[in-house]
PDB file of C-alpha atoms and ligand atoms in Angstrom:
ATOM      1  CA  MET A1108     -12.428 -27.300  13.705  1.00  0.00           C
ATOM      2  CA  ARG A1109      -8.557 -27.260  12.610  1.00  0.00           C
ATOM      3  CA  ALA A1110      -7.803 -23.785  12.088  1.00  0.00           C
ATOM      4  CA  SER A1111      -7.233 -24.941   8.790  1.00  0.00           C
ATOM      5  CA  ASP A1112     -10.451 -26.318   7.108  1.00  0.00           C
ATOM      6  CA  LEU A1113     -11.342 -22.437   8.351  1.00  0.00           C
ATOM      7  CA  PRO A1114     -12.863 -20.202   5.205  1.00  0.00           C
ATOM      8  CA  ILE A1115     -10.544 -17.701   3.690  1.00  0.00           C
ATOM      9  CA  GLY A1116     -12.298 -13.739   4.127  1.00  0.00           C
ATOM     10  CA  ILE A1117     -12.402 -11.622   1.452  1.00  0.00           C
ATOM     11  CA  PHE A1118     -13.396  -8.036   1.280  1.00  0.00           C
ATOM     12  CA  ASP A1119     -14.035  -5.473  -1.273  1.00  0.00           C
ATOM     13  CA  SER A1120     -16.157  -2.432  -1.607  1.00  0.00           C
ATOM     14  CA  GLY A1121     -18.094  -4.415  -3.997  1.00  0.00           C
ATOM     15  CA  ILE A1122     -18.621  -6.279  -6.549  1.00  0.00           C
ATOM     16  CA  GLY A1123     -14.892  -6.279  -8.073  1.00  0.00           C
ATOM     17  CA  GLY A1124     -12.951  -7.897  -5.583  1.00  0.00           C
ATOM     18  CA  LEU A1125     -14.305 -11.282  -7.213  1.00  0.00           C
ATOM     19  CA  THR A1126     -11.678 -11.076  -9.701  1.00  0.00           C
ATOM     20  CA  VAL A1127      -9.273 -11.416  -6.844  1.00  0.00           C
ATOM     21  CA  VAL A1128     -11.679 -14.504  -5.398  1.00  0.00           C
ATOM     22  CA  ARG A1129     -11.232 -16.239  -8.715  1.00  0.00           C
ATOM     23  CA  GLN A1130      -7.637 -15.780  -8.886  1.00  0.00           C
ATOM     24  CA  ILE A1131      -7.601 -17.549  -5.237  1.00  0.00           C
ATOM     25  CA  ARG A1132      -9.619 -20.557  -6.292  1.00  0.00           C
ATOM     26  CA  ARG A1133      -7.634 -20.760  -9.359  1.00  0.00           C
ATOM     27  CA  ALA A1134      -4.234 -21.152  -6.752  1.00  0.00           C
ATOM     28  CA  LEU A1135      -6.297 -23.099  -3.835  1.00  0.00           C
ATOM     29  CA  PRO A1136      -8.875 -24.744  -5.545  1.00  0.00           C
ATOM     30  CA  HIS A1137      -9.991 -26.727  -2.013  1.00  0.00           C
ATOM     31  CA  GLU A1138     -10.450 -23.609   0.303  1.00  0.00           C
ATOM     32  CA  ASP A1139     -13.686 -22.669   1.227  1.00  0.00           C
ATOM     33  CA  LEU A1140     -14.165 -18.460   0.966  1.00  0.00           C
ATOM     34  CA  VAL A1141     -16.248 -16.159   2.341  1.00  0.00           C
ATOM     35  CA  TYR A1142     -16.541 -12.834   0.247  1.00  0.00           C
ATOM     36  CA  LEU A1143     -17.799  -9.492   1.526  1.00  0.00           C
ATOM     37  CA  GLY A1144     -19.010  -6.714  -0.737  1.00  0.00           C
ATOM     38  CA  ASP A1145     -19.422  -3.426   0.754  1.00  0.00           C
ATOM     39  CA  THR A1146     -22.447  -2.271  -1.934  1.00  0.00           C
ATOM     40  CA  ALA A1147     -24.407   0.076   0.416  1.00  0.00           C
ATOM     41  CA  ARG A1148     -21.216   1.870   0.163  1.00  0.00           C
ATOM     42  CA  VAL A1149     -19.206   1.728  -2.999  1.00  0.00           C
ATOM     43  CA  PRO A1150     -16.972   3.301  -4.490  1.00  0.00           C
ATOM     44  CA  TYR A1151     -14.335   3.496  -1.897  1.00  0.00           C
ATOM     45  CA  GLY A1152     -11.945   5.196  -4.617  1.00  0.00           C
ATOM     46  CA  THR A1153     -13.524   8.532  -3.917  1.00  0.00           C
ATOM     47  CA  LYS A1154     -13.712   8.312  -0.036  1.00  0.00           C
ATOM     48  CA  SER A1155     -11.263   9.919   2.638  1.00  0.00           C
ATOM     49  CA  PRO A1156      -8.403   8.295   3.644  1.00  0.00           C
ATOM     50  CA  GLY A1157     -10.614   8.166   7.105  1.00  0.00           C
ATOM     51  CA  THR A1158     -13.210   7.016   5.823  1.00  0.00           C
ATOM     52  CA  VAL A1159     -11.941   4.397   3.400  1.00  0.00           C
ATOM     53  CA  VAL A1160      -9.901   2.906   6.817  1.00  0.00           C
ATOM     54  CA  ARG A1161     -13.269   2.572   9.278  1.00  0.00           C
ATOM     55  CA  PHE A1162     -14.743   1.184   6.093  1.00  0.00           C
ATOM     56  CA  ALA A1163     -12.271  -1.370   6.056  1.00  0.00           C
ATOM     57  CA  CYS A1164     -12.701  -1.935   9.813  1.00  0.00           C
ATOM     58  CA  GLU A1165     -15.878  -2.494   9.941  1.00  0.00           C
ATOM     59  CA  ASP A1166     -15.604  -4.936   6.434  1.00  0.00           C
ATOM     60  CA  THR A1167     -12.768  -7.098   8.896  1.00  0.00           C
ATOM     61  CA  GLN A1168     -15.007  -7.214  11.886  1.00  0.00           C
ATOM     62  CA  PHE A1169     -17.952  -8.640   9.965  1.00  0.00           C
ATOM     63  CA  LEU A1170     -15.195 -11.574   8.291  1.00  0.00           C
ATOM     64  CA  LEU A1171     -13.955 -12.452  11.799  1.00  0.00           C
ATOM     65  CA  ASP A1172     -17.170 -12.560  12.817  1.00  0.00           C
ATOM     66  CA  GLN A1173     -17.793 -16.049  10.551  1.00  0.00           C
ATOM     67  CA  LYS A1174     -15.200 -17.693  11.687  1.00  0.00           C
ATOM     68  CA  VAL A1175     -12.737 -16.893   8.984  1.00  0.00           C
ATOM     69  CA  LYS A1176      -8.651 -17.953   9.252  1.00  0.00           C
ATOM     70  CA  ALA A1177      -7.381 -14.705   7.643  1.00  0.00           C
ATOM     71  CA  VAL A1178      -8.521 -11.965   5.653  1.00  0.00           C
ATOM     72  CA  VAL A1179      -7.339 -10.972   2.412  1.00  0.00           C
ATOM     73  CA  VAL A1180      -8.248  -7.126   1.332  1.00  0.00           C
ATOM     74  CA  ALA A1181      -9.154  -7.485  -2.724  1.00  0.00           C
ATOM     75  CA  CYS A1182      -9.663  -3.645  -2.247  1.00  0.00           C
ATOM     76  CA  ASN A1183      -6.797  -2.010  -3.924  1.00  0.00           C
ATOM     77  CA  THR A1184      -8.166   1.579  -2.547  1.00  0.00           C
ATOM     78  CA  ALA A1185      -8.558  -0.369   1.109  1.00  0.00           C
ATOM     79  CA  SER A1186      -5.689  -2.004   0.973  1.00  0.00           C
ATOM     80  CA  ALA A1187      -3.618   1.187   0.314  1.00  0.00           C
ATOM     81  CA  TRP A1188      -4.714   3.056   2.971  1.00  0.00           C
ATOM     82  CA  ALA A1189      -6.597   0.443   5.682  1.00  0.00           C
ATOM     83  CA  LEU A1190      -3.548  -2.277   5.733  1.00  0.00           C
ATOM     84  CA  PRO A1191      -1.270  -0.708   8.709  1.00  0.00           C
ATOM     85  CA  THR A1192      -4.818  -0.111  10.825  1.00  0.00           C
ATOM     86  CA  LEU A1193      -6.056  -2.980  10.211  1.00  0.00           C
ATOM     87  CA  ASP A1194      -2.405  -5.120  10.931  1.00  0.00           C
ATOM     88  CA  ARG A1195      -2.556  -3.295  14.515  1.00  0.00           C
ATOM     89  CA  ARG A1196      -6.244  -3.996  15.051  1.00  0.00           C
ATOM     90  CA  PHE A1197      -6.871  -7.038  13.861  1.00  0.00           C
ATOM     91  CA  GLU A1198      -3.791  -9.097  15.561  1.00  0.00           C
ATOM     92  CA  ALA A1199      -5.796 -12.470  15.530  1.00  0.00           C
ATOM     93  CA  VAL A1200      -5.541 -13.557  12.001  1.00  0.00           C
ATOM     94  CA  PRO A1201      -3.122 -12.782   9.459  1.00  0.00           C
ATOM     95  CA  ILE A1202      -4.200  -9.945   6.757  1.00  0.00           C
ATOM     96  CA  PHE A1203      -3.291  -9.662   3.209  1.00  0.00           C
ATOM     97  CA  GLY A1204      -3.569  -7.107   0.907  1.00  0.00           C
ATOM     98  CA  VAL A1205      -3.235  -6.365  -2.773  1.00  0.00           C
ATOM     99  CA  ILE A1206      -0.466  -3.577  -3.427  1.00  0.00           C
ATOM    100  CA  ALA A1207       2.823  -5.190  -1.975  1.00  0.00           C
ATOM    101  CA  PRO A1208       2.414  -7.959  -4.486  1.00  0.00           C
ATOM    102  CA  GLY A1209       1.149  -6.420  -6.760  1.00  0.00           C
ATOM    103  CA  ALA A1210       4.786  -4.555  -6.697  1.00  0.00           C
ATOM    104  CA  ARG A1211       6.489  -7.727  -6.087  1.00  0.00           C
ATOM    105  CA  ALA A1212       5.284  -8.543  -9.497  1.00  0.00           C
ATOM    106  CA  ALA A1213       6.263  -5.022 -11.696  1.00  0.00           C
ATOM    107  CA  LEU A1214       9.733  -5.571 -10.046  1.00  0.00           C
ATOM    108  CA  ALA A1215      10.168  -9.077 -11.191  1.00  0.00           C
ATOM    109  CA  ARG A1216       9.040  -7.878 -14.585  1.00  0.00           C
ATOM    110  CA  THR A1217      10.270  -4.692 -15.868  1.00  0.00           C
ATOM    111  CA  ARG A1218      13.652  -4.150 -18.036  1.00  0.00           C
ATOM    112  CA  ASN A1219      13.959  -0.845 -17.713  1.00  0.00           C
ATOM    113  CA  ARG A1220      12.611   0.299 -14.386  1.00  0.00           C
ATOM    114  CA  ARG A1221       9.529   2.519 -15.484  1.00  0.00           C
ATOM    115  CA  ILE A1222       6.316   0.944 -14.142  1.00  0.00           C
ATOM    116  CA  GLY A1223       3.085   2.513 -14.901  1.00  0.00           C
ATOM    117  CA  VAL A1224       0.307   2.033 -12.039  1.00  0.00           C
ATOM    118  CA  ILE A1225      -3.016   2.888 -13.060  1.00  0.00           C
ATOM    119  CA  ALA A1226      -5.827   2.906  -9.832  1.00  0.00           C
ATOM    120  CA  THR A1227      -8.316   4.796  -8.301  1.00  0.00           C
ATOM    121  CA  LEU A1228      -7.639   8.494  -7.257  1.00  0.00           C
ATOM    122  CA  ALA A1229      -7.600   7.378  -3.470  1.00  0.00           C
ATOM    123  CA  THR A1230      -4.937   4.676  -4.543  1.00  0.00           C
ATOM    124  CA  VAL A1231      -2.920   7.416  -6.443  1.00  0.00           C
ATOM    125  CA  ARG A1232      -3.487   9.553  -3.457  1.00  0.00           C
ATOM    126  CA  SER A1233      -2.177   7.355  -1.245  1.00  0.00           C
ATOM    127  CA  GLN A1234       1.299   7.248  -2.522  1.00  0.00           C
ATOM    128  CA  ALA A1235       0.941   3.225  -1.857  1.00  0.00           C
ATOM    129  CA  TYR A1236       2.407   1.692  -4.463  1.00  0.00           C
ATOM    130  CA  ALA A1237       5.466   4.314  -5.041  1.00  0.00           C
ATOM    131  CA  LYS A1238       6.172   3.363  -1.107  1.00  0.00           C
ATOM    132  CA  ALA A1239       6.114  -0.094  -2.106  1.00  0.00           C
ATOM    133  CA  LEU A1240       8.195  -0.001  -5.118  1.00  0.00           C
ATOM    134  CA  LEU A1241      10.966   2.390  -3.424  1.00  0.00           C
ATOM    135  CA  ALA A1242      11.258   0.333  -0.833  1.00  0.00           C
ATOM    136  CA  ARG A1243      12.304  -2.452  -2.778  1.00  0.00           C
ATOM    137  CA  ASP A1244      14.363  -0.618  -5.490  1.00  0.00           C
ATOM    138  CA  ASP A1245      14.900   3.284  -5.444  1.00  0.00           C
ATOM    139  CA  CYS A1246      15.858   3.887  -8.975  1.00  0.00           C
ATOM    140  CA  ILE A1247      12.630   2.875  -9.963  1.00  0.00           C
ATOM    141  CA  ASP A1248      10.762   5.776 -12.240  1.00  0.00           C
ATOM    142  CA  LEU A1249       6.826   5.248 -11.668  1.00  0.00           C
ATOM    143  CA  VAL A1250       4.436   6.880 -13.396  1.00  0.00           C
ATOM    144  CA  MET A1251       0.849   6.871 -11.777  1.00  0.00           C
ATOM    145  CA  ARG A1252      -2.688   7.776 -12.790  1.00  0.00           C
ATOM    146  CA  ASP A1253      -6.149   7.640 -11.297  1.00  0.00           C
ATOM    147  CA  CYS A1254      -8.832   6.335 -14.196  1.00  0.00           C
ATOM    148  CA  PRO A1255     -11.971   7.114 -12.617  1.00  0.00           C
ATOM    149  CA  LEU A1256     -14.165   6.382 -15.851  1.00  0.00           C
ATOM    150  CA  LEU A1257     -12.814   2.811 -15.935  1.00  0.00           C
ATOM    151  CA  VAL A1258     -15.090   1.262 -12.916  1.00  0.00           C
ATOM    152  CA  PRO A1259     -18.171   2.125 -14.795  1.00  0.00           C
ATOM    153  CA  LEU A1260     -16.906   0.721 -17.887  1.00  0.00           C
ATOM    154  CA  VAL A1261     -16.581  -2.416 -16.669  1.00  0.00           C
ATOM    155  CA  GLU A1262     -19.654  -2.158 -14.423  1.00  0.00           C
ATOM    156  CA  GLU A1263     -21.623  -1.152 -17.279  1.00  0.00           C
ATOM    157  CA  GLY A1264     -20.102  -4.228 -19.203  1.00  0.00           C
ATOM    158  CA  TRP A1265     -18.071  -2.016 -21.807  1.00  0.00           C
ATOM    159  CA  THR A1266     -14.440  -3.883 -21.243  1.00  0.00           C
ATOM    160  CA  SER A1267     -14.077  -3.789 -25.083  1.00  0.00           C
ATOM    161  CA  GLY A1268     -14.817  -1.268 -28.066  1.00  0.00           C
ATOM    162  CA  PRO A1269     -14.260   1.682 -28.981  1.00  0.00           C
ATOM    163  CA  ILE A1270     -15.751   3.777 -26.326  1.00  0.00           C
ATOM    164  CA  THR A1271     -13.210   1.873 -24.020  1.00  0.00           C
ATOM    165  CA  GLU A1272      -9.925   1.914 -25.651  1.00  0.00           C
ATOM    166  CA  SER A1273     -10.761   5.503 -26.974  1.00  0.00           C
ATOM    167  CA  VAL A1274     -10.808   5.990 -22.960  1.00  0.00           C
ATOM    168  CA  LEU A1275      -7.745   3.852 -22.564  1.00  0.00           C
ATOM    169  CA  ARG A1276      -5.910   5.541 -24.942  1.00  0.00           C
ATOM    170  CA  GLN A1277      -6.342   9.114 -23.177  1.00  0.00           C
ATOM    171  CA  TYR A1278      -5.591   7.777 -19.793  1.00  0.00           C
ATOM    172  CA  LEU A1279      -2.294   5.359 -20.865  1.00  0.00           C
ATOM    173  CA  ALA A1280      -0.964   8.250 -22.770  1.00  0.00           C
ATOM    174  CA  PRO A1281       1.412   9.708 -20.554  1.00  0.00           C
ATOM    175  CA  LEU A1282       2.433   6.360 -19.330  1.00  0.00           C
ATOM    176  CA  LEU A1283       3.250   5.232 -22.875  1.00  0.00           C
ATOM    177  CA  ALA A1284       5.140   8.758 -23.706  1.00  0.00           C
ATOM    178  CA  HIS A1285       7.319   8.005 -20.280  1.00  0.00           C
ATOM    179  CA  GLY A1286       8.217   4.550 -21.815  1.00  0.00           C
ATOM    180  CA  ILE A1287       7.012   2.503 -19.270  1.00  0.00           C
ATOM    181  CA  ASP A1288       7.796  -1.314 -19.871  1.00  0.00           C
ATOM    182  CA  THR A1289       5.118  -2.599 -17.239  1.00  0.00           C
ATOM    183  CA  LEU A1290       2.093  -1.745 -16.047  1.00  0.00           C
ATOM    184  CA  VAL A1291       0.164  -2.644 -12.931  1.00  0.00           C
ATOM    185  CA  LEU A1292      -3.820  -2.848 -12.767  1.00  0.00           C
ATOM    186  CA  GLY A1293      -4.013  -1.297  -9.304  1.00  0.00           C
ATOM    187  CA  CYS A1294      -8.044  -1.666  -9.273  1.00  0.00           C
ATOM    188  CA  THR A1295     -10.401  -4.913  -8.654  1.00  0.00           C
ATOM    189  CA  HIS A1296     -12.314  -3.889 -11.940  1.00  0.00           C
ATOM    190  CA  TYR A1297      -9.205  -3.643 -14.277  1.00  0.00           C
ATOM    191  CA  PRO A1298      -8.654  -7.061 -14.807  1.00  0.00           C
ATOM    192  CA  LEU A1299     -11.336  -7.196 -16.763  1.00  0.00           C
ATOM    193  CA  LEU A1300     -10.045  -4.837 -18.926  1.00  0.00           C
ATOM    194  CA  ARG A1301      -7.063  -6.179 -19.682  1.00  0.00           C
ATOM    195  CA  GLU A1302      -7.339  -7.641 -23.030  1.00  0.00           C
ATOM    196  CA  ALA A1303      -8.262  -3.930 -24.394  1.00  0.00           C
ATOM    197  CA  ILE A1304      -5.791  -2.760 -22.131  1.00  0.00           C
ATOM    198  CA  ALA A1305      -2.876  -4.628 -24.065  1.00  0.00           C
ATOM    199  CA  THR A1306      -4.276  -3.775 -27.370  1.00  0.00           C
ATOM    200  CA  VAL A1307      -3.763  -0.072 -26.464  1.00  0.00           C
ATOM    201  CA  ALA A1308      -0.464  -0.184 -24.577  1.00  0.00           C
ATOM    202  CA  GLY A1309       0.911  -2.434 -27.589  1.00  0.00           C
ATOM    203  CA  ALA A1310       2.915  -6.075 -26.791  1.00  0.00           C
ATOM    204  CA  GLY A1311       5.953  -4.222 -25.239  1.00  0.00           C
ATOM    205  CA  VAL A1312       4.221  -2.987 -22.507  1.00  0.00           C
ATOM    206  CA  ALA A1313       4.036  -6.418 -19.460  1.00  0.00           C
ATOM    207  CA  LEU A1314       0.705  -6.085 -17.750  1.00  0.00           C
ATOM    208  CA  VAL A1315       0.589  -6.917 -13.983  1.00  0.00           C
ATOM    209  CA  ASP A1316      -3.135  -8.399 -12.513  1.00  0.00           C
ATOM    210  CA  SER A1317      -2.618  -7.451  -9.077  1.00  0.00           C
ATOM    211  CA  ALA A1318      -5.879 -10.039  -8.640  1.00  0.00           C
ATOM    212  CA  GLU A1319      -3.210 -12.704  -9.838  1.00  0.00           C
ATOM    213  CA  SER A1320      -0.508 -11.713  -7.742  1.00  0.00           C
ATOM    214  CA  CYS A1321      -2.343 -11.408  -4.872  1.00  0.00           C
ATOM    215  CA  ALA A1322      -3.534 -14.528  -4.873  1.00  0.00           C
ATOM    216  CA  GLU A1323      -0.048 -15.982  -5.070  1.00  0.00           C
ATOM    217  CA  TYR A1324       0.963 -14.048  -1.997  1.00  0.00           C
ATOM    218  CA  VAL A1325      -1.693 -15.543   0.225  1.00  0.00           C
ATOM    219  CA  ALA A1326      -1.265 -18.852  -1.229  1.00  0.00           C
ATOM    220  CA  GLU A1327       1.977 -18.639   0.010  1.00  0.00           C
ATOM    221  CA  GLY A1328       1.507 -17.199   2.785  1.00  0.00           C
ATOM    222  CA  LEU A1329      -0.983 -19.680   4.255  1.00  0.00           C
ATOM    223  CA  ARG A1330       1.397 -22.247   3.142  1.00  0.00           C
ATOM    224  CA  GLN A1331       3.647 -20.877   5.168  1.00  0.00           C
ATOM    225  CA  MET A1332       1.663 -20.176   8.487  1.00  0.00           C
ATOM    226  CA  GLY A1333       0.721 -23.998   8.071  1.00  0.00           C
ATOM    227  CA  LEU A1334      -2.633 -22.487   7.139  1.00  0.00           C
ATOM    228  CA  LEU A1335      -4.115 -24.487   4.329  1.00  0.00           C
ATOM    229  CA  THR A1336      -6.786 -27.170   4.181  1.00  0.00           C
ATOM    230  CA  VAL A1337      -5.057 -30.193   3.711  1.00  0.00           C
ATOM    231  CA  ASP A1338      -7.524 -32.953   2.432  1.00  0.00           C
ATOM    232  CA  ARG A1339     -10.680 -31.751   1.803  1.00  0.00           C
ATOM    233  CA  LYS A1340     -11.112 -33.473  -1.494  1.00  0.00           C
ATOM    234  CA  ARG A1341     -14.688 -31.221  -2.903  1.00  0.00           C
ATOM    235  CA  ALA A1342     -13.849 -27.942  -4.489  1.00  0.00           C
ATOM    236  CA  GLY A1343     -14.093 -24.914  -2.186  1.00  0.00           C
ATOM    237  CA  ARG A1344     -17.360 -23.463  -1.472  1.00  0.00           C
ATOM    238  CA  ILE A1345     -17.724 -19.405  -2.276  1.00  0.00           C
ATOM    239  CA  GLN A1346     -20.139 -17.531   0.428  1.00  0.00           C
ATOM    240  CA  PRO A1347     -21.075 -14.565  -0.590  1.00  0.00           C
ATOM    241  CA  PHE A1348     -22.434 -11.269   1.582  1.00  0.00           C
ATOM    242  CA  VAL A1349     -23.402  -7.824   0.427  1.00  0.00           C
ATOM    243  CA  THR A1350     -24.472  -4.870   2.473  1.00  0.00           C
ATOM    244  CA  ASP A1351     -26.944  -3.544  -0.481  1.00  0.00           C
ATOM    245  CA  ASP A1352     -29.778  -5.802  -2.296  1.00  0.00           C
ATOM    246  CA  PRO A1353     -28.061  -8.643  -3.483  1.00  0.00           C
ATOM    247  CA  ARG A1354     -30.216  -8.789  -7.208  1.00  0.00           C
ATOM    248  CA  TRP A1355     -27.778  -6.446  -8.842  1.00  0.00           C
ATOM    249  CA  PHE A1356     -24.718  -8.279  -7.122  1.00  0.00           C
ATOM    250  CA  ASP A1357     -26.119 -11.200  -8.233  1.00  0.00           C
ATOM    251  CA  GLU A1358     -26.734 -10.637 -11.691  1.00  0.00           C
ATOM    252  CA  LEU A1359     -23.514  -9.474 -12.610  1.00  0.00           C
ATOM    253  CA  ALA A1360     -21.096 -11.889 -10.215  1.00  0.00           C
ATOM    254  CA  GLY A1361     -20.403 -14.714 -12.581  1.00  0.00           C
ATOM    255  CA  VAL A1362     -18.910 -11.699 -15.287  1.00  0.00           C
ATOM    256  CA  PHE A1363     -16.324 -11.230 -12.586  1.00  0.00           C
ATOM    257  CA  LEU A1364     -15.637 -14.736 -10.627  1.00  0.00           C
ATOM    258  CA  GLY A1365     -15.424 -16.347 -14.614  1.00  0.00           C
ATOM    259  CA  GLU A1366     -18.035 -19.094 -13.065  1.00  0.00           C
ATOM    260  CA  PRO A1367     -22.131 -19.283 -11.889  1.00  0.00           C
ATOM    261  CA  ALA A1368     -21.375 -18.075  -8.009  1.00  0.00           C
ATOM    262  CA  ASP A1369     -23.772 -19.104  -5.244  1.00  0.00           C
ATOM    263  CA  PRO A1370     -26.777 -16.294  -4.057  1.00  0.00           C
ATOM    264  CA  SER A1371     -25.516 -13.409  -1.942  1.00  0.00           C
ATOM    265  CA  SER A1372     -26.863 -12.727   1.773  1.00  0.00           C
ATOM    266  CA  GLN A1373     -27.760  -9.411   3.082  1.00  0.00           C
ATOM    267  CA  ALA A1374     -25.113  -8.599   5.353  1.00  0.00           C
ATOM    268  CA  THR A1375     -25.650  -6.183   8.846  1.00  0.00           C
ATOM    269  CA  LEU A1376     -21.629  -4.574   9.661  1.00  0.00           C
ATOM    270  CA  PRO A1377     -20.811  -3.794  13.076  1.00  0.00           C
ATOM    271  CA  ILE A1378     -20.450   0.009  13.473  1.00  0.00           C
ATOM    272  CA  ILE A1379     -16.535   0.602  14.843  1.00  0.00           C
ATOM    273  CA  GLU A1380     -15.615   4.175  16.172  1.00  0.00           C
ATOM    274  CA  LEU A1381     -11.924   5.098  15.158  1.00  0.00           C
ATOM    275  CA  LYS A1382      -9.906   6.916  17.683  1.00  0.00           C
TER     276      LYS A1382
HETATM  277  N1  LIG B2217     -12.569  -1.716  -5.560  1.00  0.00           N
HETATM  278  C1  LIG B2217     -12.158  -0.510  -5.807  1.00  0.00           C
HETATM  279  C2  LIG B2217     -10.083  -0.703  -5.714  1.00  0.00           C
HETATM  280  O1  LIG B2217      -9.513  -1.412  -6.165  1.00  0.00           O
HETATM  281  C3  LIG B2217     -12.510  -0.241  -6.896  1.00  0.00           C
HETATM  282  C4  LIG B2217     -13.987   0.103  -6.709  1.00  0.00           C
HETATM  283  C5  LIG B2217     -14.576   1.038  -5.624  1.00  0.00           C
HETATM  284  O2  LIG B2217     -13.710   2.668  -6.201  1.00  0.00           O
HETATM  285  O3  LIG B2217     -14.651   1.282  -4.762  1.00  0.00           O
HETATM  286  O4  LIG B2217      -9.402   0.490  -5.617  1.00  0.00           O
END
């Protein structure tokens, strides 16, 4: 089989990365995808950097064992901490993260150069968005905020309504007071809150969906590398794997994916010791 006909591998700490899969399917409808959700060890957003890097290496190795042509780190937290290690360790395939494309999209949208980022605690602590933004424009005025209640709200299906809006108002107040005109949704789950966030943030704030910008970045990167499948007529297939019992994932997957999902299989990850 030609390398360009192999599937693209995508991993996340759990189910949230399906928002990235959804956008990749939009951008590249004929590509086959292998998805790994590390549901047994979610969340990554509260874990220490060393743990996140080790988990990300194991997730990547699992995908490489499935013979993928590229790896997409859908998880913002894993992208924030693990990308340099993954690039060093796994040179055989290109590895794409979500932070650089999200930062690039935010810079294209902002007019007043005041940018907000909401994400998990680990992503905020990593300063990865700050580094990516400031590397391209050192006049950016950045406000970041971790929003730990948002992931559980989304997983409960509470993506709208007064409680969710009230939580969002609390989290976004300092960013809005700072006069941001652009807000990066720096976590896999936040695209599902897009409408509620838009209501609270108001029409003057442009929302940057890191899943959407990542999909464009992956499409562009694979095209440049000659790694897109060319004459496949059928729709691409998604093969989902999870590390915990598949039932919970299978019940919710369609909500994140925006289309019915095939049942997932249970994955056993390789153990990697980081020196
Ligand atoms: N996938 C994570 C992220 O995008 C959110 C959930 C978690 O904390 O693992 O940062």
